[in-house]
CSV table of N, CA and C in Angstrom, one decimal:
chain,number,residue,atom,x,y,z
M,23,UNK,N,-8.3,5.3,-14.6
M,23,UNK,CA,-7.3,6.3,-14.8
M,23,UNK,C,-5.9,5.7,-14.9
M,24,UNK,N,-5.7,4.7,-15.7
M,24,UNK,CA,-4.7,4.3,-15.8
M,24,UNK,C,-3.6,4.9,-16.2
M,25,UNK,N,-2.0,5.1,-16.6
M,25,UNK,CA,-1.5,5.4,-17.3
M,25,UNK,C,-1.1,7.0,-16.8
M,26,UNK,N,-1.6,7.6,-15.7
M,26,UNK,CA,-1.3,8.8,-15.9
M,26,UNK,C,-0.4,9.7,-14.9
M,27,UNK,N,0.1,8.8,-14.4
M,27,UNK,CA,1.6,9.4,-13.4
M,27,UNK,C,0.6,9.8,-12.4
M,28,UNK,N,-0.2,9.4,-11.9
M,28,UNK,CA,-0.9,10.0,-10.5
M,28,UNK,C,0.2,9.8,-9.3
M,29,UNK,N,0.4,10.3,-8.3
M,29,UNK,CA,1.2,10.3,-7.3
M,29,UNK,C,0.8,10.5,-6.2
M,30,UNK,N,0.9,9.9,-5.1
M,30,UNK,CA,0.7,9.8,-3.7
M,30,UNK,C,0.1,9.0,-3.6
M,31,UNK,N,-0.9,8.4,-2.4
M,31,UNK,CA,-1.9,7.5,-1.5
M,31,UNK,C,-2.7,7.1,-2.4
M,32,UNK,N,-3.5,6.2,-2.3
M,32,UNK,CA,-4.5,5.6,-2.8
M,32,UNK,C,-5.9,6.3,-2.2
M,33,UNK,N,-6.8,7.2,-2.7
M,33,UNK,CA,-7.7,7.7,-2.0
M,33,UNK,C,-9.0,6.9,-1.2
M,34,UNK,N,-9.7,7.6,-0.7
M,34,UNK,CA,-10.6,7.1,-0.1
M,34,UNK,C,-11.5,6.8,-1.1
M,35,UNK,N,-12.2,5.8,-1.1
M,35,UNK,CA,-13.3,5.7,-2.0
M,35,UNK,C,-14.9,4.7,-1.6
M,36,UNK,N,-14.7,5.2,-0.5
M,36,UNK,CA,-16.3,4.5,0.3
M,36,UNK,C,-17.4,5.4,0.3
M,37,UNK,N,-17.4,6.3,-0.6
M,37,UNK,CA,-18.5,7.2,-0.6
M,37,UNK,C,-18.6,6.9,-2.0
M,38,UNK,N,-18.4,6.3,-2.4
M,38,UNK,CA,-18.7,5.8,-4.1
M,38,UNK,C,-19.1,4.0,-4.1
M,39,UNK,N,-20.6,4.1,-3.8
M,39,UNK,CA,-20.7,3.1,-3.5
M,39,UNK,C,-21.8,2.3,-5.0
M,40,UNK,N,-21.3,2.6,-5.8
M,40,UNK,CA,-21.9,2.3,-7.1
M,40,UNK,C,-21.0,1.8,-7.8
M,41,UNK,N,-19.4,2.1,-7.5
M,41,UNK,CA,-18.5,1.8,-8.2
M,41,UNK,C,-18.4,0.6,-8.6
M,42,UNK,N,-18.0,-0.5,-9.7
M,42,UNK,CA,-17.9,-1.7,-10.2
M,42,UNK,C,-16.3,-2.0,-9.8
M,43,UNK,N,-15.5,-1.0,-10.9
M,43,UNK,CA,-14.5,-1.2,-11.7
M,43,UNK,C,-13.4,-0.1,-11.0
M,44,UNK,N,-12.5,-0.1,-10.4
M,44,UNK,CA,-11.5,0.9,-10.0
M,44,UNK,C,-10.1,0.3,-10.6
M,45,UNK,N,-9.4,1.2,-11.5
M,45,UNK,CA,-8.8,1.1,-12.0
M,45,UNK,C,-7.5,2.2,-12.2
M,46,UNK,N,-6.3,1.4,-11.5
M,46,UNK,CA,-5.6,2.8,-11.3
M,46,UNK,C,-4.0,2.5,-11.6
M,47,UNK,N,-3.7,1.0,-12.3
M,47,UNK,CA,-2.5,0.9,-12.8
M,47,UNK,C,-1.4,1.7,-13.1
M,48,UNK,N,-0.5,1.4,-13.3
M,48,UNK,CA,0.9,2.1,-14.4
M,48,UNK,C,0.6,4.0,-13.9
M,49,UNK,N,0.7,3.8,-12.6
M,49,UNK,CA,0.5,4.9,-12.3
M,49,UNK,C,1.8,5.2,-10.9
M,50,UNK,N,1.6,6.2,-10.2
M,50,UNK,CA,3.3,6.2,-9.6
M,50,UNK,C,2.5,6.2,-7.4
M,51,UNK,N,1.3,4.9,-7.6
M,51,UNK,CA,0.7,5.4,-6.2
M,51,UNK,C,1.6,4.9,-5.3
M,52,UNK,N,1.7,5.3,-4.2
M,52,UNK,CA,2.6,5.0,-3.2
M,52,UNK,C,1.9,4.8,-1.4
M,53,UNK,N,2.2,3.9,-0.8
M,53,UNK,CA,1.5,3.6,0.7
M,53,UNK,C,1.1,2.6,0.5
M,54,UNK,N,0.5,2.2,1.4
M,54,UNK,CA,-0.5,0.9,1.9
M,54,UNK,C,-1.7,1.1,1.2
M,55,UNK,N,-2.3,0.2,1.3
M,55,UNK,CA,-4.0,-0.1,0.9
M,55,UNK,C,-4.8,-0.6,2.3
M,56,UNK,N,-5.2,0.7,2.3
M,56,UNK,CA,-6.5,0.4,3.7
M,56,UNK,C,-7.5,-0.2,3.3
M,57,UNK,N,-8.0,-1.1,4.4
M,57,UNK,CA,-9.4,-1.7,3.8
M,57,UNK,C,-10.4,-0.5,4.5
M,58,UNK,N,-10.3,0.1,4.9
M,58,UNK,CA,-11.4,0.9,5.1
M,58,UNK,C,-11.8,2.0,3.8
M,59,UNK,N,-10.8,2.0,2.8
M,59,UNK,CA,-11.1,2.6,1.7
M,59,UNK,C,-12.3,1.5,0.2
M,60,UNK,N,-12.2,0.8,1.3
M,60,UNK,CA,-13.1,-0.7,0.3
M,60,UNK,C,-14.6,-0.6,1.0
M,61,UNK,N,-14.5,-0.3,2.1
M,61,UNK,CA,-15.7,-0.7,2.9
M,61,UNK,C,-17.2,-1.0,2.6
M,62,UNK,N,-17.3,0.1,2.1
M,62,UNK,CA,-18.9,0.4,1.4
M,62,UNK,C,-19.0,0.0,0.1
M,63,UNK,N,-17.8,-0.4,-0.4
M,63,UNK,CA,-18.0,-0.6,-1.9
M,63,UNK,C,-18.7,-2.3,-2.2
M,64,UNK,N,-19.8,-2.5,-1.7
M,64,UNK,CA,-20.5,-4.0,-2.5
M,64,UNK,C,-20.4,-4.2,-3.7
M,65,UNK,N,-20.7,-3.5,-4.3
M,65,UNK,CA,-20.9,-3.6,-6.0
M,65,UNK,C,-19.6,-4.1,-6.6
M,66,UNK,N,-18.0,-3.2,-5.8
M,66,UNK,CA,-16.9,-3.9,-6.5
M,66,UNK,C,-16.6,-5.1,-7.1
M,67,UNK,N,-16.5,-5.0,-8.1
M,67,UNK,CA,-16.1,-6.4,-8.6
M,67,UNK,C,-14.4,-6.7,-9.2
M,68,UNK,N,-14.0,-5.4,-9.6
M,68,UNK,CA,-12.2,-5.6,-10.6
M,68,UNK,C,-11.4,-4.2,-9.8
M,69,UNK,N,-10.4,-4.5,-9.4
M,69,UNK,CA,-9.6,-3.6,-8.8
M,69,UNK,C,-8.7,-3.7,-8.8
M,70,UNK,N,-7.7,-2.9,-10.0
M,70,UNK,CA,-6.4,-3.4,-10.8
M,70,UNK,C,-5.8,-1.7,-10.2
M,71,UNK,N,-4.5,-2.4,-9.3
M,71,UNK,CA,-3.7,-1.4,-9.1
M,71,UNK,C,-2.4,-1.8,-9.5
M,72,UNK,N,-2.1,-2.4,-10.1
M,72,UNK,CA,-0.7,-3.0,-10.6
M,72,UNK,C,0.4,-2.2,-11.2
M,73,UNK,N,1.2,-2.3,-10.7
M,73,UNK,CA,2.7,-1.3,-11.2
M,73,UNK,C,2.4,0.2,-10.6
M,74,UNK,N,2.1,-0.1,-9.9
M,74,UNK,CA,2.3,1.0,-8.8
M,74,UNK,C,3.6,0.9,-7.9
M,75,UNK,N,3.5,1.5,-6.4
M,75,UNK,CA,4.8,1.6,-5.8
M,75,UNK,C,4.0,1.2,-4.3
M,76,UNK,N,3.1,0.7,-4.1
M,76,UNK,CA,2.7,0.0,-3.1
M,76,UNK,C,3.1,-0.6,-2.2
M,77,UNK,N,2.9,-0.6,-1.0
M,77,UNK,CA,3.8,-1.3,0.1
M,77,UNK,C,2.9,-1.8,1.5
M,78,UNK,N,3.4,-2.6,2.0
M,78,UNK,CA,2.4,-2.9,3.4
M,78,UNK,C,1.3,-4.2,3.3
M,79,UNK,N,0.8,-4.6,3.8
M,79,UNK,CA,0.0,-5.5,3.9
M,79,UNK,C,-1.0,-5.4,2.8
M,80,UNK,N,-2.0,-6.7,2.2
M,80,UNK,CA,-2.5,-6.4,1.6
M,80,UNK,C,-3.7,-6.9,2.3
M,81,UNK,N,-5.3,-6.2,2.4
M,81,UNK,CA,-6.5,-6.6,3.4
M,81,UNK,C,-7.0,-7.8,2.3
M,82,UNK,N,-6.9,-8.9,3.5
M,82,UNK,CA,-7.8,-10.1,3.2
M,82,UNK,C,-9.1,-10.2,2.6
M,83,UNK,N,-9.6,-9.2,2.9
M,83,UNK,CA,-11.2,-8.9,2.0
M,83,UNK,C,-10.9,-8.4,0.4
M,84,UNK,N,-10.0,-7.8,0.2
M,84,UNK,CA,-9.4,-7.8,-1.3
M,84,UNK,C,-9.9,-9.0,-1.7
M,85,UNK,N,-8.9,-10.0,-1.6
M,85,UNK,CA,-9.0,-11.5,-2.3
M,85,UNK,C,-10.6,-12.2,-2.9
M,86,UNK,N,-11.7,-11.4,-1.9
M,86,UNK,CA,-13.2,-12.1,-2.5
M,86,UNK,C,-13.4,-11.3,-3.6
M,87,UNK,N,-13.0,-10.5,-4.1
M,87,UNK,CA,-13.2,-10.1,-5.4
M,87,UNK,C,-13.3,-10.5,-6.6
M,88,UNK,N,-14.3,-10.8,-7.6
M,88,UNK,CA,-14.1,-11.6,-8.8
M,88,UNK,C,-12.4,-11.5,-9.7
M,89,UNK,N,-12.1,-10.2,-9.7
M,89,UNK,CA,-10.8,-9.7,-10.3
M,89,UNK,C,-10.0,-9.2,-9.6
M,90,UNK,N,-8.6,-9.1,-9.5
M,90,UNK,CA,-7.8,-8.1,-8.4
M,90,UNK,C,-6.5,-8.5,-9.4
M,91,UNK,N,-5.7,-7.4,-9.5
M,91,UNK,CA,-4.4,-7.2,-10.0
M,91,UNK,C,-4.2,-5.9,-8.8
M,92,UNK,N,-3.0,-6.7,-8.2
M,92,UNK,CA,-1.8,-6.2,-7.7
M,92,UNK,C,-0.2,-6.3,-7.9
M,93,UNK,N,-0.3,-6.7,-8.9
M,93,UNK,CA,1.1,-7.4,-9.8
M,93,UNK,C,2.2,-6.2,-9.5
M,94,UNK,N,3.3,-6.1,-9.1
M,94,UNK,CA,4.5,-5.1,-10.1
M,94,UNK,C,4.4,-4.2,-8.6
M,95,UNK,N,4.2,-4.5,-7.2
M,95,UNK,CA,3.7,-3.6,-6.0
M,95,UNK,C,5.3,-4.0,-5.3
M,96,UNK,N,5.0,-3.8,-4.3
M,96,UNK,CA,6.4,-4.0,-3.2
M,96,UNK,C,5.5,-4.2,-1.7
M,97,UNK,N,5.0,-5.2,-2.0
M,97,UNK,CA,3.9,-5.6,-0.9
M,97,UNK,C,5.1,-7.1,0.0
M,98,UNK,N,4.4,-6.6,1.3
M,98,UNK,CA,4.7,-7.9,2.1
M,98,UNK,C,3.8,-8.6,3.3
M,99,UNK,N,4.4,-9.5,4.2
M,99,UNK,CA,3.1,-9.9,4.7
M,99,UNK,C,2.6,-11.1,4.4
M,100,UNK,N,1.8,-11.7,5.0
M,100,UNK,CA,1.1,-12.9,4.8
M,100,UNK,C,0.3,-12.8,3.9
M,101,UNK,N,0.4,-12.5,2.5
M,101,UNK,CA,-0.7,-13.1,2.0
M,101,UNK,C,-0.4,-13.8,0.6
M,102,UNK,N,0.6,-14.4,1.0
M,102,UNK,CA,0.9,-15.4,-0.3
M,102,UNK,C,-0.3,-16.6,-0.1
M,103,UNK,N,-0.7,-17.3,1.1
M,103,UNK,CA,-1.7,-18.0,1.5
M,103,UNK,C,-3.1,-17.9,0.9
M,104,UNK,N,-3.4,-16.6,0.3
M,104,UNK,CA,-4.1,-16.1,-0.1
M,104,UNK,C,-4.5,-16.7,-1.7
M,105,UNK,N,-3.3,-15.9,-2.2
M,105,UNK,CA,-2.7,-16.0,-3.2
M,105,UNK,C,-3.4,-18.0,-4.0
M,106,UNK,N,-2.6,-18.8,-3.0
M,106,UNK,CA,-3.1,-20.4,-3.2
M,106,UNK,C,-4.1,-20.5,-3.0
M,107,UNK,N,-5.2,-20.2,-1.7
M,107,UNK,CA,-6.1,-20.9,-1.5
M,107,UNK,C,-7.0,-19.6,-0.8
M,108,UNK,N,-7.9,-19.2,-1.9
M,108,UNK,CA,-8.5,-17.6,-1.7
M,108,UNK,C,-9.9,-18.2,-0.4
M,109,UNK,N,-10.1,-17.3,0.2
M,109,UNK,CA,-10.6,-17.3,2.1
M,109,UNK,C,-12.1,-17.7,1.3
M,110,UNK,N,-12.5,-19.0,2.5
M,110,UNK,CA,-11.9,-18.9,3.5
M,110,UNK,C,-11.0,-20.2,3.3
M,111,UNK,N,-9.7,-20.1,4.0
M,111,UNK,CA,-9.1,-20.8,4.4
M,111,UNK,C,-8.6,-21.4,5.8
């Protein structure tokens, strides 16, 4: 659902446990990114929230993901470490 001015939090999404691909760019989301919204999701593989309005830490279990765009966010926190040398480190 790219592209379509969605607005507020990033929803729950651990009862969608089939999901691959979440996809929610160029959109207007705002808050943190819980990892408990990841929890159940095994199958994840690409999770592009980029140019959103994001803020707060980002969960270290993100990073084992084949794909992740977070580009264009207002994130802070330790995880430039990440960034260089993906976990474990």
């Amino acid at each position: 659902m790219p592209d379509n001015k969605l607005e507020g939090s990033i929803p729950s999404f651990s009862g969608a446990k089939n999901v691959h691909t979440i996809e929610l760019s160029n959109n207007r989301l705002t808050g943190t990114i819980n990892s408990t919204h990841w929890r159940n999701l095994t199958k994840l593989s690409s999770l592009c929230l980029n140019s959103n309005k994001l803020d707060g830490n980002i969960p270290a279990s993100l990073f084992s993901l084949p794909r992740i765009d977070l580009s264009n966010n207002q994130f802070s926190g330790p995880f430039l470490k990440f960034l260089m040398c993906p976990p474990p480190c």
